[in-house]
Amino acid sequence: MGFGWWKLFGAALVGILFFHGFCGAETAPNFSFMHNATTAPDISYYDYIIVGGGTTGCPLAATLSQNYSVLLLERGGTPYGNPNITNVSAFGRALSDLSPTSPSQRFISEDGVINARARVLGGGSCVNAGFYSRAATDYAREAGWDTRLVNESYQWVERLVAFQPPIQAWQSAVRAGLVQAGVVPYNGFTYDHIYGTKVGGTIFDLEGHRHTAADLLQYANPTGLTVLLHATVHKILFRTKGKSRPLAHGVVFRDASGTKHRAYLKSGPTNEIIVSSGALGSPQLLMLSGVGPAEHLRAHNITVVVDQPLVGQGMSDNPMNAIFVPSPIPVEVSLIQVVGITHFGSYIEAASGENFAGSSATRDFGMFSPKIGQLSTVPPKQRTPEALAKAVEYMNSLEAPAFRGGFILEKVMGPISRGHLELRTRNPNDNPSVTFNYFKDPQDLERCIRGLETIEKIIESKPFSKFRYDYLSLAALLNITANSPINLLPKHANVSRSLDQFCKDTVMTIWHYHGGCQVGRVVDYQYKVLGVDALRVIDGSTFIYSPGTNPQATVMMLGRYMGKRILDERLASDGN
Ligand SMILES: Cc1cc2nc3c(=O)[nH]c(=O)nc-3n(C[C@H](O)[C@H](O)[C@H](O)COP(=O)(O)OP(=O)(O)OC[C@H]3O[C@@H](n4cnc5c(N)ncnc54)[C@H](O)[C@@H]3O)c2cc1C
Ligand SMILES: *[C@@H]1O[C@H](CO)[C@@H](O)[C@H](O)[C@H]1NC(C)=O
Ligand SMILES: *[C@@H]1O[C@H](CO)[C@@H](O)[C@H](O)[C@H]1NC(C)=O
Ligand SMILES: *[C@@H]1O[C@H](CO)[C@@H](O)[C@H](O)[C@H]1NC(C)=O
Ligand SMILES: *[C@@H]1O[C@H](CO)[C@@H](O)[C@H](O)[C@H]1NC(C)=O
Ligand SMILES: *[C@@H]1O[C@H](CO)[C@@H](O)[C@H](O)[C@H]1NC(C)=O
Ligand SMILES: *[C@@H]1O[C@H](CO)[C@@H](O)[C@H](O)[C@H]1NC(C)=O
Ligand SMILES: *[C@@H]1O[C@H](CO)[C@@H](O)[C@H](O)[C@H]1NC(C)=O
Ligand SMILES: *[C@@H]1O[C@H](CO)[C@@H](O)[C@H](O)[C@H]1NC(C)=O
Ligand SMILES: *[C@@H]1O[C@H](CO)[C@@H](O)[C@H](O)[C@H]1NC(C)=O
C-alpha cells in the first residue's frame, strides 16, 4: 500500500486481458470463394443475396450455399492475419482503432454512452470479448423456434468455434463468491443457460486464438458461395410494376474504389435477399431502401416503397455497471469466464488484471479502458472527447500496481427500456442516430441495484477476501469506480450516493444492443419483412430481448438455424 491510493483509484478504468502463450498470427484458410469487391462484375445473378457477413450472415451463407448460389456482401475486410483480431491479448485494439479501415466503427448513442459496431467479415465475433453461452430453452420456445433444430444448430457452431476456458485464481474466487452470495446451484462448465453460477464457453482457444463466425464459412460449399469484401450495400432494389406487393430483386453496392455494382436475384419464385447487417445496419438499410416510417424517409428525400413505422423502433442496449475492486495480490488476466444467472433479472460477470507485458502502448486495452470508449467516471452526457482524452492520458501515466484488481459487473437482463433509430444521412457508411433510453423503465433500475447488491456480497465473501483490501467499504469502492481523479469535471462527489444514482451515472455498454427490425413488428416469425416479398432480416436486429447471458452463441445459431429452415421449406415446396 506504499503507492498513492489515488493512483490505484485510476485503475478503475483499466484493462483486462488474458495472458496465454500466443503462437503467431493465424494464416488465412483457403477460402477460394472470397474476393475483393473491386474484382466483381458490374452485374451478377444469384439465388440468395445476403447483406452483411457478420455473426449471423456467415453461418447463414455457409448453410444456404450447400444447395444454392449465394452472394455474401460484407462492407469490411478479412479478419485473417490481423493480430488485433486473432490475438486474445490484443483485445480492445480493434475497438480503439478509429480509422476508416478499422474492423470496428465507434458510435455514440443519444444517451451519451460510447459504443461500437463491427465492420469486418465475421462481424461482432471478431471484436467481442469472446464469452459464449446459449439462450434459455424458454427463450427459444417464446421465439417460436424448433428446439431440436436449435440444439443441433448450436452444436454445429460449437464444433468449430467454442471452447472451455482455463479458470485461474481470481475467476475462481468470483465463482465461489457468487455461490456464497446465493447464486446457486453451481452448475460447473456448461454452454446451457441455467439459474445459478457456471463457467461459460469462449471463442478463444487455449492458445489465445480467436475463432469467429467467419470460420463457419469452412462449412460452405465453395462452388455455391461468393464472398465479396469491402462491398458496401447502398440500397435494396424493389420491383413494383405488376406486383401486388413490392418485390425485392436486387441490391446496389459499392467497392473500395467507389465503383457501383449490381447484384440481382435469378428468376425463381423462392429466391430471396436476406439482410444480416446487425442491429444498426439492418434498420438503416431498410430505411435507405424505402422501407420505414414514410414521413422520416420523405424528410431524407427517400422514395417510400412501404410505410413501415416500426422500422428502427424497439432499440435496446442492456445497461452494464461494474465495480472495480483493487487487489492486494497479483491477479491473472482474464476476460469473462464465470457468470451468475440470478432469479431477479441480472447477470453477474467479471474480468481481471491487465496485460503488463508490454509498454504503455500495449498494456492498456481492456474491457474497461477509456481507449475503447468505456468511461464510468463521468456520467454519460459528459463523456466528451476531451473527458475521454484526459482519462487516456491519466491512465498512461499509471504504474503497474495501479492496474492490479478486477471488475465485477452486472448486466440487466432484457432490458425492458426501449428506444429508436433514425437516419442522419443517406450514406450507409455514416452511423444512424440511436437512442436506447437506459433505465427508463424502473424495473431495469431495480435489476441493476439488486445486481450491485449481489456484487457487494461477492466482494465481502470469504473466498474473495484475499483479492480485496479489508478496510475498503463498498461505499469506498463505489467512490473509486465512479469518482476517480480522472474525473476532473464537476459532478456529485457524494460517497453515500444511492445505488440508483450509481447505476445511472456509471452505466456503460456491454455491446449487446439489439432491435430495430423486431420479430412480430417488422418481420414475421419466418423473419420475412412485412409488406414486401422476397426479403428477410435475420440477425440481432430482430430480437425483442437479448438472448442468454451474452448473445453471440444464439446469433450464430440463428444463422445456421434459419439457413436450415429455408433449405427444408424450399425442398418441401420445390421438390429440388
Ligand atoms: C466489443 C463487443 C464485445 C462483445 N462481447 C460479447 C461477448 O463476450 N459475448 C457475446 O456473446 N457477445 C458479445 N458481444 C455481442 C455480439 O458480438 C453481437 O451481439 C453479435 O456479434 C451481433 O451479430 P449480428 O449478426 O447481429 O451483427 P454483426 O456481427 O455486427 O454483423 C453485421 C455485419 O454487417 C455488415 N454490414 C453492415 N451494414 C452493411 C452494408 N450496408 N453493406 C454491407 N455490409 C454491411 C457489418 O460490417 C457487419 O460485419 C460483443 C459485442 C461487441 C461489439
Ligand atoms: C499477441 O499479443 C502478445 C501480447 O501482447 C504479443 O506479445 C504478441 O507479439 C502478439 N502476437 C502478434 C502476432 O501480434
Ligand atoms: C485452395 O482451394 C482451391 C479450390 O478449392 C484449390 O484448387 C487449391 O489447390 C487450394 N489451395 C491450397 C493451397 O490448398
Ligand atoms: C481492394 O481493392 C481496392 C481497390 O483496388 C484496394 O484499394 C484495396 O486495398 C483492396 N483490398 C484488399 C483487401 O485487397
Ligand atoms: C491495430 O490497432 C492499432 C490501434 O489500436 C492500429 O494502430 C493498428 O494499425 C492496427 N493494426 C491492424 C493490422 O489493423
Ligand atoms: C442437445 O442435444 C444433445 C445430443 O442429443 C443432448 O445431449 C443435450 O441434452 C441437448 N441439449 C439441450 C439443451 O436440449
Ligand atoms: C431534399 O430535396 C430538396 C429538393 O431538391 C432539397 O431542397 C433538400 O435539401 C433535400 N433534403 C435532403 C435531406 O437531402
Ligand atoms: C471519493 O473520491 C474522491 C475522488 O477521488 C476523493 O477526493 C474523496 O476523498 C473520496 N471520498 C472517500 C470518502 O473516499
Ligand atoms: C448525498 O447522498 C445522500 C444519500 O443519497 C443524500 O441524502 C444527500 O443529500 C447527498 N448530498 C449531496 C451533497 O448530494
Ligand atoms: C440439396 O440438393 C441435393 C442434390 O440435388 C438434394 O438431394 C438434397 O435433397 C437437397 N437438400 C436440400 C436441403 O435442399
Short mmCIF file of N, CA, C and O in Angstrom, two decimals, residues 167-186 197-199 338-340 408 454 457-467:
data_model
loop_
_atom_site.label_atom_id
_atom_site.label_comp_id
_atom_site.label_asym_id
_atom_site.label_seq_id
_atom_site.Cartn_x
_atom_site.Cartn_y
_atom_site.Cartn_z
N ILE A 167 -9.70 -21.73 -15.96
CA ILE A 167 -10.08 -20.85 -14.85
C ILE A 167 -8.92 -20.75 -13.86
O ILE A 167 -8.41 -21.76 -13.40
N GLN A 168 -8.54 -19.52 -13.54
CA GLN A 168 -7.46 -19.32 -12.57
C GLN A 168 -7.98 -18.71 -11.27
O GLN A 168 -9.19 -18.63 -11.07
N ALA A 169 -7.04 -18.27 -10.42
CA ALA A 169 -7.40 -17.93 -9.03
C ALA A 169 -8.47 -16.85 -8.88
O ALA A 169 -9.42 -17.02 -8.11
N TRP A 170 -8.33 -15.74 -9.61
CA TRP A 170 -9.27 -14.63 -9.40
C TRP A 170 -10.68 -15.00 -9.86
O TRP A 170 -11.65 -14.78 -9.15
N GLN A 171 -10.79 -15.60 -11.06
CA GLN A 171 -12.11 -16.03 -11.54
C GLN A 171 -12.70 -17.08 -10.61
O GLN A 171 -13.91 -17.09 -10.36
N SER A 172 -11.86 -17.97 -10.06
CA SER A 172 -12.35 -18.98 -9.11
C SER A 172 -12.93 -18.32 -7.88
O SER A 172 -13.94 -18.77 -7.34
N ALA A 173 -12.27 -17.25 -7.43
CA ALA A 173 -12.76 -16.55 -6.23
C ALA A 173 -14.11 -15.89 -6.51
O ALA A 173 -15.01 -15.90 -5.66
N VAL A 174 -14.26 -15.34 -7.71
CA VAL A 174 -15.56 -14.75 -8.07
C VAL A 174 -16.63 -15.83 -8.10
O VAL A 174 -17.74 -15.67 -7.58
N ARG A 175 -16.27 -16.97 -8.68
CA ARG A 175 -17.21 -18.09 -8.78
C ARG A 175 -17.65 -18.54 -7.39
O ARG A 175 -18.85 -18.67 -7.12
N ALA A 176 -16.70 -18.72 -6.48
CA ALA A 176 -17.04 -19.15 -5.11
C ALA A 176 -17.84 -18.07 -4.40
O ALA A 176 -18.77 -18.35 -3.64
N GLY A 177 -17.48 -16.80 -4.66
CA GLY A 177 -18.20 -15.69 -4.05
C GLY A 177 -19.65 -15.63 -4.53
O GLY A 177 -20.56 -15.37 -3.74
N LEU A 178 -19.87 -15.91 -5.79
CA LEU A 178 -21.23 -15.94 -6.34
C LEU A 178 -22.07 -16.99 -5.63
O LEU A 178 -23.22 -16.75 -5.25
N VAL A 179 -21.47 -18.16 -5.44
CA VAL A 179 -22.20 -19.24 -4.78
C VAL A 179 -22.52 -18.83 -3.34
O VAL A 179 -23.65 -18.99 -2.88
N GLN A 180 -21.55 -18.23 -2.65
CA GLN A 180 -21.80 -17.76 -1.28
C GLN A 180 -22.84 -16.66 -1.24
O GLN A 180 -23.57 -16.52 -0.28
N ALA A 181 -22.89 -15.87 -2.31
CA ALA A 181 -23.88 -14.78 -2.36
C ALA A 181 -25.28 -15.32 -2.67
O ALA A 181 -26.24 -14.56 -2.75
N GLY A 182 -25.38 -16.63 -2.86
CA GLY A 182 -26.70 -17.24 -3.04
C GLY A 182 -27.10 -17.47 -4.48
O GLY A 182 -28.25 -17.81 -4.76
N VAL A 183 -26.17 -17.26 -5.41
CA VAL A 183 -26.49 -17.54 -6.82
C VAL A 183 -26.18 -19.02 -7.05
O VAL A 183 -25.09 -19.39 -7.47
N VAL A 184 -27.14 -19.85 -6.71
CA VAL A 184 -26.94 -21.30 -6.68
C VAL A 184 -27.97 -22.00 -7.55
O VAL A 184 -29.01 -21.41 -7.88
N PRO A 185 -27.73 -23.27 -7.91
CA PRO A 185 -26.56 -24.08 -7.57
C PRO A 185 -25.35 -23.72 -8.44
O PRO A 185 -25.48 -22.91 -9.36
N TYR A 186 -24.22 -24.35 -8.13
CA TYR A 186 -23.08 -24.25 -9.01
C TYR A 186 -23.23 -25.31 -10.09
O TYR A 186 -23.35 -26.50 -9.78
N THR A 197 -24.69 -20.45 -10.72
CA THR A 197 -23.37 -19.99 -11.13
C THR A 197 -22.75 -21.02 -12.06
O THR A 197 -22.90 -22.23 -11.84
N LYS A 198 -22.08 -20.57 -13.12
CA LYS A 198 -21.44 -21.51 -14.03
C LYS A 198 -20.19 -20.92 -14.65
O LYS A 198 -19.95 -19.71 -14.58
N VAL A 199 -19.43 -21.78 -15.27
CA VAL A 199 -18.35 -21.37 -16.16
C VAL A 199 -18.91 -21.50 -17.57
O VAL A 199 -19.45 -22.55 -17.92
N VAL A 338 -16.77 -16.64 -15.91
CA VAL A 338 -17.76 -17.13 -14.95
C VAL A 338 -18.99 -16.24 -15.06
O VAL A 338 -18.87 -15.04 -15.31
N VAL A 339 -20.17 -16.81 -14.90
CA VAL A 339 -21.37 -15.98 -14.88
C VAL A 339 -22.35 -16.46 -13.82
O VAL A 339 -22.49 -17.67 -13.59
N GLY A 340 -23.00 -15.51 -13.16
CA GLY A 340 -24.08 -15.81 -12.22
C GLY A 340 -25.39 -15.44 -12.87
O GLY A 340 -25.58 -14.30 -13.32
N ILE A 408 -16.05 -6.49 -11.29
CA ILE A 408 -17.19 -7.40 -11.25
C ILE A 408 -18.36 -6.58 -11.80
O ILE A 408 -18.60 -5.45 -11.35
N THR A 454 -25.67 -7.87 -5.06
CA THR A 454 -25.06 -9.20 -5.13
C THR A 454 -23.54 -9.08 -5.29
O THR A 454 -22.79 -9.85 -4.67
N LYS A 457 -22.01 -8.61 -2.02
CA LYS A 457 -21.89 -9.88 -1.27
C LYS A 457 -20.69 -10.69 -1.74
O LYS A 457 -20.02 -11.34 -0.95
N ILE A 458 -20.45 -10.68 -3.04
CA ILE A 458 -19.29 -11.41 -3.57
C ILE A 458 -18.00 -10.82 -3.00
O ILE A 458 -17.13 -11.54 -2.50
N ILE A 459 -17.92 -9.50 -3.06
CA ILE A 459 -16.70 -8.83 -2.59
C ILE A 459 -16.47 -9.13 -1.11
O ILE A 459 -15.34 -9.31 -0.67
N GLU A 460 -17.56 -9.19 -0.35
CA GLU A 460 -17.42 -9.41 1.08
C GLU A 460 -17.35 -10.89 1.47
O GLU A 460 -17.16 -11.22 2.63
N SER A 461 -17.45 -11.77 0.48
CA SER A 461 -17.45 -13.20 0.81
C SER A 461 -16.05 -13.66 1.19
O SER A 461 -15.04 -13.06 0.80
N LYS A 462 -16.00 -14.76 1.95
CA LYS A 462 -14.71 -15.29 2.42
C LYS A 462 -13.81 -15.69 1.26
O LYS A 462 -12.63 -15.32 1.23
N PRO A 463 -14.33 -16.45 0.27
CA PRO A 463 -13.42 -16.89 -0.80
C PRO A 463 -12.79 -15.73 -1.58
O PRO A 463 -11.73 -15.88 -2.17
N PHE A 464 -13.46 -14.56 -1.56
CA PHE A 464 -12.92 -13.45 -2.33
C PHE A 464 -11.97 -12.57 -1.51
O PHE A 464 -11.31 -11.68 -2.04
N SER A 465 -11.89 -12.87 -0.17
CA SER A 465 -11.23 -11.92 0.73
C SER A 465 -9.77 -11.63 0.37
O SER A 465 -9.29 -10.53 0.58
N LYS A 466 -9.08 -12.62 -0.21
CA LYS A 466 -7.66 -12.35 -0.49
C LYS A 466 -7.46 -11.38 -1.64
O LYS A 466 -6.36 -10.85 -1.83
N PHE A 467 -8.54 -11.12 -2.39
CA PHE A 467 -8.41 -10.21 -3.53
C PHE A 467 -8.98 -8.82 -3.24
O PHE A 467 -9.25 -8.04 -4.16
#
